[in-house]
Amino acid sequence: MKALLLENIHPAAVARLEEAGYEVELRKGSMSEDELLAALPGVSVLGIRSNTHLTDKVFAGAPDLDAVGCFCIGTNQVDLPAATAHSVAVFNAPHSNTRSVVELVIGEIIMLARRLAEKTTRMHDGVWDKSAAGSHEIRGRTLGIVGYGNIGSQLSVVAEALAMRVVYFDIADRLAHGNARRMGSLEELLATADVVSLHVDGRPGNAGLFGPVFFDLMKPRSLFINASRGMLVDTEALRERILSGHIAGAAMDVFPIEPKAQGDRFDSPLRGLDNVILTPHVGGSTQEAQEEIGHFVSGKLVGYARHGSTELSVNLPAAGTAPEPGTHRVTLLHQNVPGVLAEVNNAFAEAGVNILGQALATRGEQGYVVTDVAAPLDAGTVEALRAMPQTVLLRTMSAPAA
């Protein structure tokens, strides 16, 4: 088995995959569509981060690919319907770098409020600029969090511990943490917050979410932070509001277009502006977070390969914990139509096979059945299950004896 890991994935993932029997190839940067098509023959597991985009053409040209691990939070760089259509399981790390992103945002709030970015730049230029003008404490200020999921809600808790007031808006019904207050609309949040921090996902409907209209609704001299997705923000509109003084400062960790490899040139309309912090998509890039992501995602990939577990897969129905030692497992990815489970169990009954455990999950047009039995299936039963018109992918595996 061969695994290809791109974009400087943590060595913890390499160790986990090699321990599971994979031959691991490492690449420092991302790959283009053509480069992927050339590299993926023979690869069963692909590990990526945010800069590698997996299209339908890539999946169609990678018949050996079983699973993709996104060693990051987001999966918008992956064509998930195409992955599903080609029976490729996709996993990510939805929680592992939460704390790292929160700490970055808290640090940026303090730096922007104290205008530290421009002060340190002037010190490096040899200018002594000791002044309290435009410098504020964050105590008592109102933080507006747009998107109250894992990161937004933990940011809420830490900000309150620093004596900030917190308001939030989310299209989902999220329970408030601490004394945070839910706003009835994004417009209400923007009129209330001294600092606005974005923490929403990269679904297509969110593209261009923050443009001239929402920037103009923000309080005069407020601060703006985006550590979620670059495609959310109209950076030209943000530049205009910073130059006009309507927005007092901004911190951006993600951008609509990002360089593909370490050391590549970076361009943005926000370069060169006072009190603007620009960081190269490092919200989750701490040693602690990357190690945890490496362990977590590689564990999901190994679990899928060894015993067919799709737990926390972002595109396949979720079923299958680790099997009992010495048992044999049959996993069936199938079309989600009535009667499949009955047909599967009838095949087992005709073969005289006793079922020790079984789990069924469905998602959209697909279903996933995981069946544990005491003895291996004979070739005839395996072929009968594989030949069912509803079958998409059939796999058999055995759990080592204790």
mmCIF file of C-alpha atoms in Angstrom:
data_model
loop_
_atom_site.group_PDB
_atom_site.id
_atom_site.type_symbol
_atom_site.label_atom_id
_atom_site.label_comp_id
_atom_site.label_asym_id
_atom_site.label_seq_id
_atom_site.Cartn_x
_atom_site.Cartn_y
_atom_site.Cartn_z
ATOM 1 C CA MET A 1 0.000 0.000 0.000
ATOM 2 C CA LYS A 2 1.233 3.477 -0.849
ATOM 3 C CA ALA A 3 0.406 6.829 0.754
ATOM 4 C CA LEU A 4 1.228 10.237 -0.715
ATOM 5 C CA LEU A 5 1.351 13.149 1.755
ATOM 6 C CA LEU A 6 1.554 16.732 0.475
ATOM 7 C CA GLU A 7 2.044 20.192 2.016
ATOM 8 C CA ASN A 8 4.382 19.389 4.927
ATOM 9 C CA ILE A 9 2.082 17.114 6.887
ATOM 10 C CA HIS A 10 3.393 16.387 10.398
ATOM 11 C CA PRO A 11 5.745 13.398 10.869
ATOM 12 C CA ALA A 12 3.235 11.905 13.323
ATOM 13 C CA ALA A 13 1.089 10.980 10.319
ATOM 14 C CA VAL A 14 4.045 9.384 8.567
ATOM 15 C CA ALA A 15 4.831 7.230 11.600
ATOM 16 C CA ARG A 16 1.204 6.124 11.985
ATOM 17 C CA LEU A 17 0.856 5.163 8.329
ATOM 18 C CA GLU A 18 4.219 3.391 8.150
ATOM 19 C CA GLU A 19 3.305 1.422 11.258
ATOM 20 C CA ALA A 20 0.147 0.311 9.445
ATOM 21 C CA GLY A 21 2.231 -0.974 6.509
ATOM 22 C CA TYR A 22 2.085 1.939 4.084
ATOM 23 C CA GLU A 23 4.983 3.076 1.935
ATOM 24 C CA VAL A 24 4.846 6.849 2.483
ATOM 25 C CA GLU A 25 5.990 9.451 -0.056
ATOM 26 C CA LEU A 26 6.312 13.060 1.144
ATOM 27 C CA ARG A 27 6.040 16.252 -0.915
ATOM 28 C CA LYS A 28 6.554 19.716 0.591
ATOM 29 C CA GLY A 29 4.172 21.671 -1.620
ATOM 30 C CA SER A 30 0.740 21.230 -3.129
ATOM 31 C CA MET A 31 0.088 19.729 -6.567
ATOM 32 C CA SER A 32 -1.829 20.912 -9.587
ATOM 33 C CA GLU A 33 -4.492 18.789 -11.254
ATOM 34 C CA ASP A 34 -2.050 17.498 -13.884
ATOM 35 C CA GLU A 35 0.617 16.760 -11.287
ATOM 36 C CA LEU A 36 -1.887 14.785 -9.237
ATOM 37 C CA LEU A 37 -2.980 12.757 -12.244
ATOM 38 C CA ALA A 38 0.649 11.827 -12.853
ATOM 39 C CA ALA A 39 1.400 11.019 -9.206
ATOM 40 C CA LEU A 40 -1.698 9.124 -8.031
ATOM 41 C CA PRO A 41 -1.531 5.799 -9.943
ATOM 42 C CA GLY A 42 -0.759 3.153 -7.338
ATOM 43 C CA VAL A 43 -1.585 5.496 -4.421
ATOM 44 C CA SER A 44 -4.318 4.244 -2.092
ATOM 45 C CA VAL A 45 -4.172 7.059 0.496
ATOM 46 C CA LEU A 46 -3.670 10.778 -0.236
ATOM 47 C CA GLY A 47 -2.990 13.350 2.468
ATOM 48 C CA ILE A 48 -3.465 17.058 1.729
ATOM 49 C CA ARG A 49 -3.967 20.382 3.454
ATOM 50 C CA SER A 50 -5.796 23.444 2.152
ATOM 51 C CA ASN A 51 -3.869 24.282 -1.028
ATOM 52 C CA THR A 52 -4.344 21.037 -2.962
ATOM 53 C CA HIS A 53 -7.626 20.942 -4.887
ATOM 54 C CA LEU A 54 -9.150 17.575 -5.738
ATOM 55 C CA THR A 55 -11.525 17.691 -8.704
ATOM 56 C CA ASP A 56 -13.733 15.139 -10.402
ATOM 57 C CA LYS A 57 -11.026 14.753 -13.053
ATOM 58 C CA VAL A 58 -8.487 13.857 -10.345
ATOM 59 C CA PHE A 59 -10.754 11.235 -8.783
ATOM 60 C CA ALA A 60 -11.617 9.785 -12.194
ATOM 61 C CA GLY A 61 -7.918 9.457 -12.963
ATOM 62 C CA ALA A 62 -7.005 7.789 -9.648
ATOM 63 C CA PRO A 63 -8.577 4.300 -9.712
ATOM 64 C CA ASP A 64 -6.319 3.039 -6.894
ATOM 65 C CA LEU A 65 -7.310 5.785 -4.461
ATOM 66 C CA ASP A 66 -9.308 4.537 -1.450
ATOM 67 C CA ALA A 67 -9.229 7.481 0.936
ATOM 68 C CA VAL A 68 -8.241 11.140 1.275
ATOM 69 C CA GLY A 69 -7.145 12.735 4.522
ATOM 70 C CA CYS A 70 -7.540 16.505 4.801
ATOM 71 C CA PHE A 71 -5.027 17.395 7.514
ATOM 72 C CA CYS A 72 -6.933 20.581 8.349
ATOM 73 C CA ILE A 73 -10.456 21.659 9.300
ATOM 74 C CA GLY A 74 -11.920 22.533 5.907
ATOM 75 C CA THR A 75 -12.799 20.242 3.021
ATOM 76 C CA ASN A 76 -13.978 22.830 0.485
ATOM 77 C CA GLN A 77 -10.827 22.099 -1.546
ATOM 78 C CA VAL A 78 -12.246 18.631 -2.261
ATOM 79 C CA ASP A 79 -15.076 17.903 -4.691
ATOM 80 C CA LEU A 80 -16.960 15.745 -2.187
ATOM 81 C CA PRO A 81 -19.705 14.557 -4.565
ATOM 82 C CA ALA A 82 -16.980 13.398 -6.968
ATOM 83 C CA ALA A 83 -15.146 11.619 -4.158
ATOM 84 C CA THR A 84 -18.372 9.859 -3.195
ATOM 85 C CA ALA A 85 -19.141 8.932 -6.799
ATOM 86 C CA HIS A 86 -15.715 7.292 -7.055
ATOM 87 C CA SER A 87 -16.096 5.542 -3.662
ATOM 88 C CA VAL A 88 -13.284 7.497 -2.023
ATOM 89 C CA ALA A 89 -13.700 8.151 1.701
ATOM 90 C CA VAL A 90 -12.709 11.651 2.866
ATOM 91 C CA PHE A 91 -11.683 12.497 6.444
ATOM 92 C CA ASN A 92 -10.647 15.748 8.119
ATOM 93 C CA ALA A 93 -9.729 17.142 11.549
ATOM 94 C CA PRO A 94 -12.687 19.261 12.644
ATOM 95 C CA HIS A 95 -11.469 19.968 16.183
ATOM 96 C CA SER A 96 -7.713 19.411 16.445
ATOM 97 C CA ASN A 97 -6.484 22.959 15.805
ATOM 98 C CA THR A 98 -9.327 24.834 17.490
ATOM 99 C CA ARG A 99 -7.222 26.152 20.360
ATOM 100 C CA SER A 100 -4.421 27.286 18.059
ATOM 101 C CA VAL A 101 -6.801 29.405 15.957
ATOM 102 C CA VAL A 102 -8.412 30.884 19.065
ATOM 103 C CA GLU A 103 -5.056 31.922 20.516
ATOM 104 C CA LEU A 104 -4.041 33.562 17.228
ATOM 105 C CA VAL A 105 -7.264 35.586 17.117
ATOM 106 C CA ILE A 106 -6.940 36.687 20.746
ATOM 107 C CA GLY A 107 -3.372 37.792 20.088
ATOM 108 C CA GLU A 108 -4.478 39.726 16.997
ATOM 109 C CA ILE A 109 -7.276 41.479 18.894
ATOM 110 C CA ILE A 110 -4.768 42.766 21.447
ATOM 111 C CA MET A 111 -2.207 43.723 18.786
ATOM 112 C CA LEU A 112 -4.779 45.617 16.721
ATOM 113 C CA ALA A 113 -6.280 47.395 19.733
ATOM 114 C CA ARG A 114 -2.806 48.537 20.830
ATOM 115 C CA ARG A 115 -1.639 49.165 17.223
ATOM 116 C CA LEU A 116 1.417 47.039 17.918
ATOM 117 C CA ALA A 117 1.993 45.938 14.315
ATOM 118 C CA GLU A 118 2.722 49.444 13.082
ATOM 119 C CA LYS A 119 4.699 50.335 16.220
ATOM 120 C CA THR A 120 7.063 47.397 15.852
ATOM 121 C CA THR A 121 7.505 48.211 12.142
ATOM 122 C CA ARG A 122 8.490 51.800 13.015
ATOM 123 C CA MET A 123 10.894 50.586 15.685
ATOM 124 C CA HIS A 124 12.599 48.355 13.105
ATOM 125 C CA ASP A 125 12.809 51.414 10.872
ATOM 126 C CA GLY A 126 14.556 53.284 13.692
ATOM 127 C CA VAL A 127 11.588 55.510 14.641
ATOM 128 C CA TRP A 128 10.725 55.988 18.339
ATOM 129 C CA ASP A 129 6.912 56.480 18.326
ATOM 130 C CA LYS A 130 5.857 56.478 21.989
ATOM 131 C CA SER A 131 2.234 57.555 21.952
ATOM 132 C CA ALA A 132 -1.111 56.378 23.337
ATOM 133 C CA ALA A 133 -3.005 57.761 20.346
ATOM 134 C CA GLY A 134 -5.368 55.112 18.945
ATOM 135 C CA SER A 135 -4.263 52.535 21.541
ATOM 136 C CA HIS A 136 -6.962 50.860 23.633
ATOM 137 C CA GLU A 137 -7.507 48.087 26.153
ATOM 138 C CA ILE A 138 -9.750 45.232 25.061
ATOM 139 C CA ARG A 139 -11.423 45.037 28.484
ATOM 140 C CA GLY A 140 -15.053 46.040 28.152
ATOM 141 C CA ARG A 141 -14.965 46.001 24.352
ATOM 142 C CA THR A 142 -17.535 43.945 22.430
ATOM 143 C CA LEU A 143 -16.377 41.049 20.280
ATOM 144 C CA GLY A 144 -18.778 40.001 17.526
ATOM 145 C CA ILE A 145 -18.272 36.402 16.423
ATOM 146 C CA VAL A 146 -19.729 35.445 13.051
ATOM 147 C CA GLY A 147 -20.085 31.655 13.130
ATOM 148 C CA TYR A 148 -20.395 30.021 16.563
ATOM 149 C CA GLY A 149 -19.091 26.521 15.903
ATOM 150 C CA ASN A 150 -16.092 24.826 17.519
ATOM 151 C CA ILE A 151 -13.710 27.753 17.076
ATOM 152 C CA GLY A 152 -16.201 30.583 17.510
ATOM 153 C CA SER A 153 -17.610 29.188 20.754
ATOM 154 C CA GLN A 154 -14.157 28.560 22.300
ATOM 155 C CA LEU A 155 -13.076 32.058 21.249
ATOM 156 C CA SER A 156 -16.153 33.310 23.078
ATOM 157 C CA VAL A 157 -15.045 31.662 26.334
ATOM 158 C CA VAL A 158 -11.456 32.948 26.165
ATOM 159 C CA ALA A 159 -12.549 36.484 25.214
ATOM 160 C CA GLU A 160 -14.889 36.628 28.204
ATOM 161 C CA ALA A 161 -12.033 35.558 30.459
ATOM 162 C CA LEU A 162 -10.250 38.714 29.247
ATOM 163 C CA ALA A 163 -13.290 40.804 30.284
ATOM 164 C CA MET A 164 -14.634 41.327 26.763
ATOM 165 C CA ARG A 165 -18.336 41.343 26.056
ATOM 166 C CA VAL A 166 -19.318 38.759 23.419
ATOM 167 C CA VAL A 167 -22.131 38.717 20.881
ATOM 168 C CA TYR A 168 -22.481 36.167 18.115
ATOM 169 C CA PHE A 169 -24.513 35.265 15.058
ATOM 170 C CA ASP A 170 -24.938 31.856 13.451
ATOM 171 C CA ILE A 171 -27.523 30.523 11.025
ATOM 172 C CA ALA A 172 -27.664 27.348 13.153
ATOM 173 C CA ASP A 173 -29.239 27.313 16.604
ATOM 174 C CA ARG A 174 -26.116 27.406 18.809
ATOM 175 C CA LEU A 175 -26.179 27.436 22.602
ATOM 176 C CA ALA A 176 -24.457 30.482 24.091
ATOM 177 C CA HIS A 177 -21.362 29.941 26.231
ATOM 178 C CA GLY A 178 -20.929 32.010 29.381
ATOM 179 C CA ASN A 179 -22.557 35.419 29.053
ATOM 180 C CA ALA A 180 -22.402 35.590 25.255
ATOM 181 C CA ARG A 181 -25.534 36.974 23.580
ATOM 182 C CA ARG A 182 -26.998 35.708 20.346
ATOM 183 C CA MET A 183 -27.835 38.418 17.819
ATOM 184 C CA GLY A 184 -30.960 38.145 15.698
ATOM 185 C CA SER A 185 -29.140 39.117 12.517
ATOM 186 C CA LEU A 186 -25.671 39.758 11.167
ATOM 187 C CA GLU A 187 -26.618 43.395 10.697
ATOM 188 C CA GLU A 188 -27.423 43.679 14.417
ATOM 189 C CA LEU A 189 -24.053 42.154 15.310
ATOM 190 C CA LEU A 190 -22.147 44.556 13.058
ATOM 191 C CA ALA A 191 -23.874 47.558 14.636
ATOM 192 C CA THR A 192 -22.912 46.306 18.121
ATOM 193 C CA ALA A 193 -19.372 44.902 17.862
ATOM 194 C CA ASP A 194 -16.089 46.762 18.348
ATOM 195 C CA VAL A 195 -14.262 43.737 16.886
ATOM 196 C CA VAL A 196 -15.724 41.421 14.218
ATOM 197 C CA SER A 197 -14.160 37.967 13.807
ATOM 198 C CA LEU A 198 -15.238 35.546 11.064
ATOM 199 C CA HIS A 199 -15.491 31.814 11.780
ATOM 200 C CA VAL A 200 -17.718 30.384 9.043
ATOM 201 C CA ASP A 201 -17.124 27.569 6.582
ATOM 202 C CA GLY A 202 -16.203 27.659 2.915
ATOM 203 C CA ARG A 203 -19.466 26.497 1.357
ATOM 204 C CA PRO A 204 -20.086 28.140 -2.057
ATOM 205 C CA GLY A 205 -22.920 30.289 -0.714
ATOM 206 C CA ASN A 206 -20.498 32.068 1.613
ATOM 207 C CA ALA A 207 -18.219 33.295 -1.201
ATOM 208 C CA GLY A 208 -17.923 37.069 -1.062
ATOM 209 C CA LEU A 209 -19.915 37.206 2.180
ATOM 210 C CA PHE A 210 -18.096 40.263 3.461
ATOM 211 C CA GLY A 211 -18.050 43.097 0.960
ATOM 212 C CA PRO A 212 -18.884 46.828 0.852
ATOM 213 C CA VAL A 213 -22.380 46.478 2.351
ATOM 214 C CA PHE A 214 -21.350 44.662 5.523
ATOM 215 C CA PHE A 215 -18.149 46.660 5.969
ATOM 216 C CA ASP A 216 -20.196 49.882 5.862
ATOM 217 C CA LEU A 217 -22.538 48.472 8.547
ATOM 218 C CA MET A 218 -19.656 47.961 10.976
ATOM 219 C CA LYS A 219 -19.157 50.516 13.756
ATOM 220 C CA PRO A 220 -16.775 53.345 12.854
ATOM 221 C CA ARG A 221 -13.197 52.598 13.962
ATOM 222 C CA SER A 222 -13.974 48.930 14.620
ATOM 223 C CA LEU A 223 -11.568 46.048 13.963
ATOM 224 C CA PHE A 224 -11.956 43.151 11.516
ATOM 225 C CA ILE A 225 -10.426 39.650 11.680
ATOM 226 C CA ASN A 226 -10.682 36.725 9.263
ATOM 227 C CA ALA A 227 -9.057 33.420 10.212
ATOM 228 C CA SER A 228 -11.574 31.162 8.477
ATOM 229 C CA ARG A 229 -11.733 31.252 4.642
ATOM 230 C CA GLY A 230 -10.131 33.710 2.238
ATOM 231 C CA MET A 231 -12.993 33.596 -0.255
ATOM 232 C CA LEU A 232 -15.336 35.194 2.288
ATOM 233 C CA VAL A 233 -13.860 38.678 2.055
ATOM 234 C CA ASP A 234 -13.659 41.360 -0.650
ATOM 235 C CA THR A 235 -10.127 42.554 0.131
ATOM 236 C CA GLU A 236 -10.375 45.595 -2.145
ATOM 237 C CA ALA A 237 -13.433 46.786 -0.221
ATOM 238 C CA LEU A 238 -11.605 46.190 3.058
ATOM 239 C CA ARG A 239 -8.617 48.202 1.814
ATOM 240 C CA GLU A 240 -10.860 51.162 0.968
ATOM 241 C CA ARG A 241 -12.451 51.166 4.440
ATOM 242 C CA ILE A 242 -9.059 50.981 6.170
ATOM 243 C CA LEU A 243 -7.692 53.871 4.089
ATOM 244 C CA SER A 244 -10.811 55.931 4.812
ATOM 245 C CA GLY A 245 -10.468 55.247 8.551
ATOM 246 C CA HIS A 246 -13.887 53.604 8.860
ATOM 247 C CA ILE A 247 -12.145 50.388 9.932
ATOM 248 C CA ALA A 248 -9.288 51.010 12.359
ATOM 249 C CA GLY A 249 -7.388 47.795 11.700
ATOM 250 C CA ALA A 250 -7.613 44.260 10.362
ATOM 251 C CA ALA A 251 -5.928 40.885 10.716
ATOM 252 C CA MET A 252 -6.079 38.416 7.838
ATOM 253 C CA ASP A 253 -4.753 34.865 7.993
ATOM 254 C CA VAL A 254 -6.495 33.599 4.835
ATOM 255 C CA PHE A 255 -6.798 35.059 1.345
ATOM 256 C CA PRO A 256 -8.831 34.547 -1.857
ATOM 257 C CA ILE A 257 -5.648 33.477 -3.696
ATOM 258 C CA GLU A 258 -2.776 31.957 -1.744
ATOM 259 C CA PRO A 259 0.707 30.902 -2.907
ATOM 260 C CA LYS A 260 1.058 27.178 -3.440
ATOM 261 C CA ALA A 261 4.496 26.601 -1.956
ATOM 262 C CA GLN A 262 6.783 27.890 0.778
ATOM 263 C CA GLY A 263 8.671 30.984 -0.371
ATOM 264 C CA ASP A 264 6.372 31.836 -3.287
ATOM 265 C CA ARG A 265 5.505 35.503 -3.770
ATOM 266 C CA PHE A 266 2.426 36.791 -1.961
ATOM 267 C CA ASP A 267 0.349 39.714 -3.247
ATOM 268 C CA SER A 268 -2.668 41.379 -1.675
ATOM 269 C CA PRO A 269 -4.359 44.800 -1.766
ATOM 270 C CA LEU A 270 -3.824 44.857 2.008
ATOM 271 C CA ARG A 271 -0.036 44.909 1.886
ATOM 272 C CA GLY A 272 1.621 48.033 3.226
ATOM 273 C CA LEU A 273 -1.356 49.334 5.240
ATOM 274 C CA ASP A 274 -0.965 50.601 8.813
ATOM 275 C CA ASN A 275 -2.447 48.427 11.569
ATOM 276 C CA VAL A 276 -3.055 45.489 9.243
ATOM 277 C CA ILE A 277 -1.670 42.111 10.300
ATOM 278 C CA LEU A 278 -1.099 39.635 7.472
ATOM 279 C CA THR A 279 -0.171 36.032 8.306
ATOM 280 C CA PRO A 280 0.317 33.114 5.853
ATOM 281 C CA HIS A 281 -2.623 30.840 6.791
ATOM 282 C CA VAL A 282 -1.046 29.799 10.091
ATOM 283 C CA GLY A 283 -4.120 29.803 12.332
ATOM 284 C CA GLY A 284 -3.754 26.083 12.961
ATOM 285 C CA SER A 285 -0.014 25.955 12.389
ATOM 286 C CA THR A 286 1.336 25.268 15.839
ATOM 287 C CA GLN A 287 3.453 22.235 16.605
ATOM 288 C CA GLU A 288 0.799 21.042 19.050
ATOM 289 C CA ALA A 289 -2.059 21.354 16.567
ATOM 290 C CA GLN A 290 -0.190 19.838 13.640
ATOM 291 C CA GLU A 291 0.918 16.859 15.693
ATOM 292 C CA GLU A 292 -2.627 16.285 16.912
ATOM 293 C CA ILE A 293 -3.987 16.607 13.358
ATOM 294 C CA GLY A 294 -1.337 14.177 12.128
ATOM 295 C CA HIS A 295 -2.348 11.590 14.716
ATOM 296 C CA PHE A 296 -6.084 12.121 14.283
ATOM 297 C CA VAL A 297 -6.438 12.064 10.488
ATOM 298 C CA SER A 298 -3.928 9.267 9.928
ATOM 299 C CA GLY A 299 -5.810 7.269 12.566
ATOM 300 C CA LYS A 300 -9.031 7.676 10.608
ATOM 301 C CA LEU A 301 -7.301 6.611 7.396
ATOM 302 C CA VAL A 302 -5.828 3.522 9.060
ATOM 303 C CA GLY A 303 -9.177 2.697 10.652
ATOM 304 C CA TYR A 304 -10.866 2.802 7.270
ATOM 305 C CA ALA A 305 -8.195 0.603 5.679
ATOM 306 C CA ARG A 306 -8.032 -1.936 8.511
ATOM 307 C CA HIS A 307 -11.644 -2.363 9.501
ATOM 308 C CA GLY A 308 -13.765 -0.215 7.213
ATOM 309 C CA SER A 309 -14.687 2.398 9.804
ATOM 310 C CA THR A 310 -16.177 5.518 8.225
ATOM 311 C CA GLU A 311 -16.634 7.244 11.587
ATOM 312 C CA LEU A 312 -16.355 11.044 11.028
ATOM 313 C CA SER A 313 -16.057 10.664 7.258
ATOM 314 C CA VAL A 314 -17.306 13.874 5.652
ATOM 315 C CA ASN A 315 -18.805 12.199 2.585
ATOM 316 C CA LEU A 316 -19.675 8.540 3.296
ATOM 317 C CA PRO A 317 -22.304 7.241 5.724
ATOM 318 C CA ALA A 318 -20.690 6.840 9.161
ATOM 319 C CA ALA A 319 -20.592 3.301 10.559
ATOM 320 C CA GLY A 320 -18.169 0.758 11.971
ATOM 321 C CA THR A 321 -16.146 0.830 15.140
ATOM 322 C CA ALA A 322 -13.151 -1.475 15.600
ATOM 323 C CA PRO A 323 -14.177 -5.168 15.324
ATOM 324 C CA GLU A 324 -13.684 -7.744 18.057
ATOM 325 C CA PRO A 325 -10.392 -9.689 17.760
ATOM 326 C CA GLY A 326 -10.610 -12.781 15.582
ATOM 327 C CA THR A 327 -13.767 -11.734 13.762
ATOM 328 C CA HIS A 328 -14.212 -11.154 10.031
ATOM 329 C CA ARG A 329 -15.785 -8.035 8.562
ATOM 330 C CA VAL A 330 -17.684 -7.328 5.357
ATOM 331 C CA THR A 331 -18.319 -3.705 4.385
ATOM 332 C CA LEU A 332 -20.749 -2.801 1.638
ATOM 333 C CA LEU A 333 -21.147 0.670 0.168
ATOM 334 C CA HIS A 334 -24.406 0.600 -1.778
ATOM 335 C CA GLN A 335 -27.146 2.622 -3.390
ATOM 336 C CA ASN A 336 -29.589 3.851 -0.772
ATOM 337 C CA VAL A 337 -32.687 1.977 -1.919
ATOM 338 C CA PRO A 338 -35.135 -0.207 0.048
ATOM 339 C CA GLY A 339 -34.373 -3.879 0.577
ATOM 340 C CA VAL A 340 -30.568 -3.901 0.458
ATOM 341 C CA LEU A 341 -30.075 -4.975 4.060
ATOM 342 C CA ALA A 342 -32.569 -7.824 3.648
ATOM 343 C CA GLU A 343 -30.769 -9.006 0.509
ATOM 344 C CA VAL A 344 -27.401 -8.878 2.275
ATOM 345 C CA ASN A 345 -28.655 -10.847 5.258
ATOM 346 C CA ASN A 346 -30.339 -13.379 2.999
ATOM 347 C CA ALA A 347 -26.969 -14.017 1.328
ATOM 348 C CA PHE A 348 -25.416 -14.623 4.742
ATOM 349 C CA ALA A 349 -28.257 -16.957 5.727
ATOM 350 C CA GLU A 350 -27.970 -19.007 2.546
ATOM 351 C CA ALA A 351 -24.241 -19.427 3.249
ATOM 352 C CA GLY A 352 -24.976 -20.543 6.814
ATOM 353 C CA VAL A 353 -23.026 -17.599 8.260
ATOM 354 C CA ASN A 354 -23.924 -16.325 11.721
ATOM 355 C CA ILE A 355 -23.894 -12.537 12.081
ATOM 356 C CA LEU A 356 -22.129 -11.336 15.239
ATOM 357 C CA GLY A 357 -22.816 -7.651 14.742
ATOM 358 C CA GLN A 358 -24.106 -5.277 12.105
ATOM 359 C CA ALA A 359 -24.425 -1.535 11.524
ATOM 360 C CA LEU A 360 -26.193 0.376 8.767
ATOM 361 C CA ALA A 361 -25.931 4.084 7.993
ATOM 362 C CA THR A 362 -27.201 6.132 5.083
ATOM 363 C CA ARG A 363 -26.300 9.536 3.676
ATOM 364 C CA GLY A 364 -28.069 10.931 0.653
ATOM 365 C CA GLU A 365 -27.998 8.435 -2.194
ATOM 366 C CA GLN A 366 -25.648 5.990 -0.482
ATOM 367 C CA GLY A 367 -25.815 3.487 2.343
ATOM 368 C CA TYR A 368 -23.072 1.642 4.193
ATOM 369 C CA VAL A 369 -23.465 -1.755 5.874
ATOM 370 C CA VAL A 370 -20.784 -3.129 8.197
ATOM 371 C CA THR A 371 -21.243 -6.796 9.123
ATOM 372 C CA ASP A 372 -19.068 -8.841 11.498
ATOM 373 C CA VAL A 373 -19.134 -12.636 11.211
ATOM 374 C CA ALA A 374 -17.312 -15.487 12.959
ATOM 375 C CA ALA A 375 -15.734 -17.076 9.869
ATOM 376 C CA PRO A 376 -14.526 -15.807 6.484
ATOM 377 C CA LEU A 377 -17.101 -15.773 3.685
ATOM 378 C CA ASP A 378 -16.678 -18.273 0.898
ATOM 379 C CA ALA A 379 -15.855 -16.938 -2.552
ATOM 380 C CA GLY A 380 -19.344 -17.625 -3.844
ATOM 381 C CA THR A 381 -21.026 -15.486 -1.181
ATOM 382 C CA VAL A 382 -18.554 -12.652 -1.729
ATOM 383 C CA GLU A 383 -19.260 -12.696 -5.464
ATOM 384 C CA ALA A 384 -23.017 -12.812 -4.857
ATOM 385 C CA LEU A 385 -22.808 -9.666 -2.715
ATOM 386 C CA ARG A 386 -20.517 -7.965 -5.205
ATOM 387 C CA ALA A 387 -22.876 -8.802 -8.060
ATOM 388 C CA MET A 388 -25.926 -7.181 -6.423
ATOM 389 C CA PRO A 389 -27.135 -4.312 -8.643
ATOM 390 C CA GLN A 390 -27.103 -1.950 -5.637
ATOM 391 C CA THR A 391 -23.444 -2.660 -4.746
ATOM 392 C CA VAL A 392 -20.995 0.222 -5.154
ATOM 393 C CA LEU A 393 -17.998 -1.167 -3.244
ATOM 394 C CA LEU A 394 -17.513 -4.412 -1.307
ATOM 395 C CA ARG A 395 -14.558 -5.062 0.991
ATOM 396 C CA THR A 396 -13.673 -7.970 3.272
ATOM 397 C CA MET A 397 -11.138 -7.919 6.103
ATOM 398 C CA SER A 398 -10.152 -9.842 9.227
ATOM 399 C CA ALA A 399 -9.364 -8.598 12.722
ATOM 400 C CA PRO A 400 -6.214 -10.144 14.233
ATOM 401 C CA ALA A 401 -6.781 -12.590 17.088
ATOM 402 C CA ALA A 402 -6.193 -11.198 20.571
#
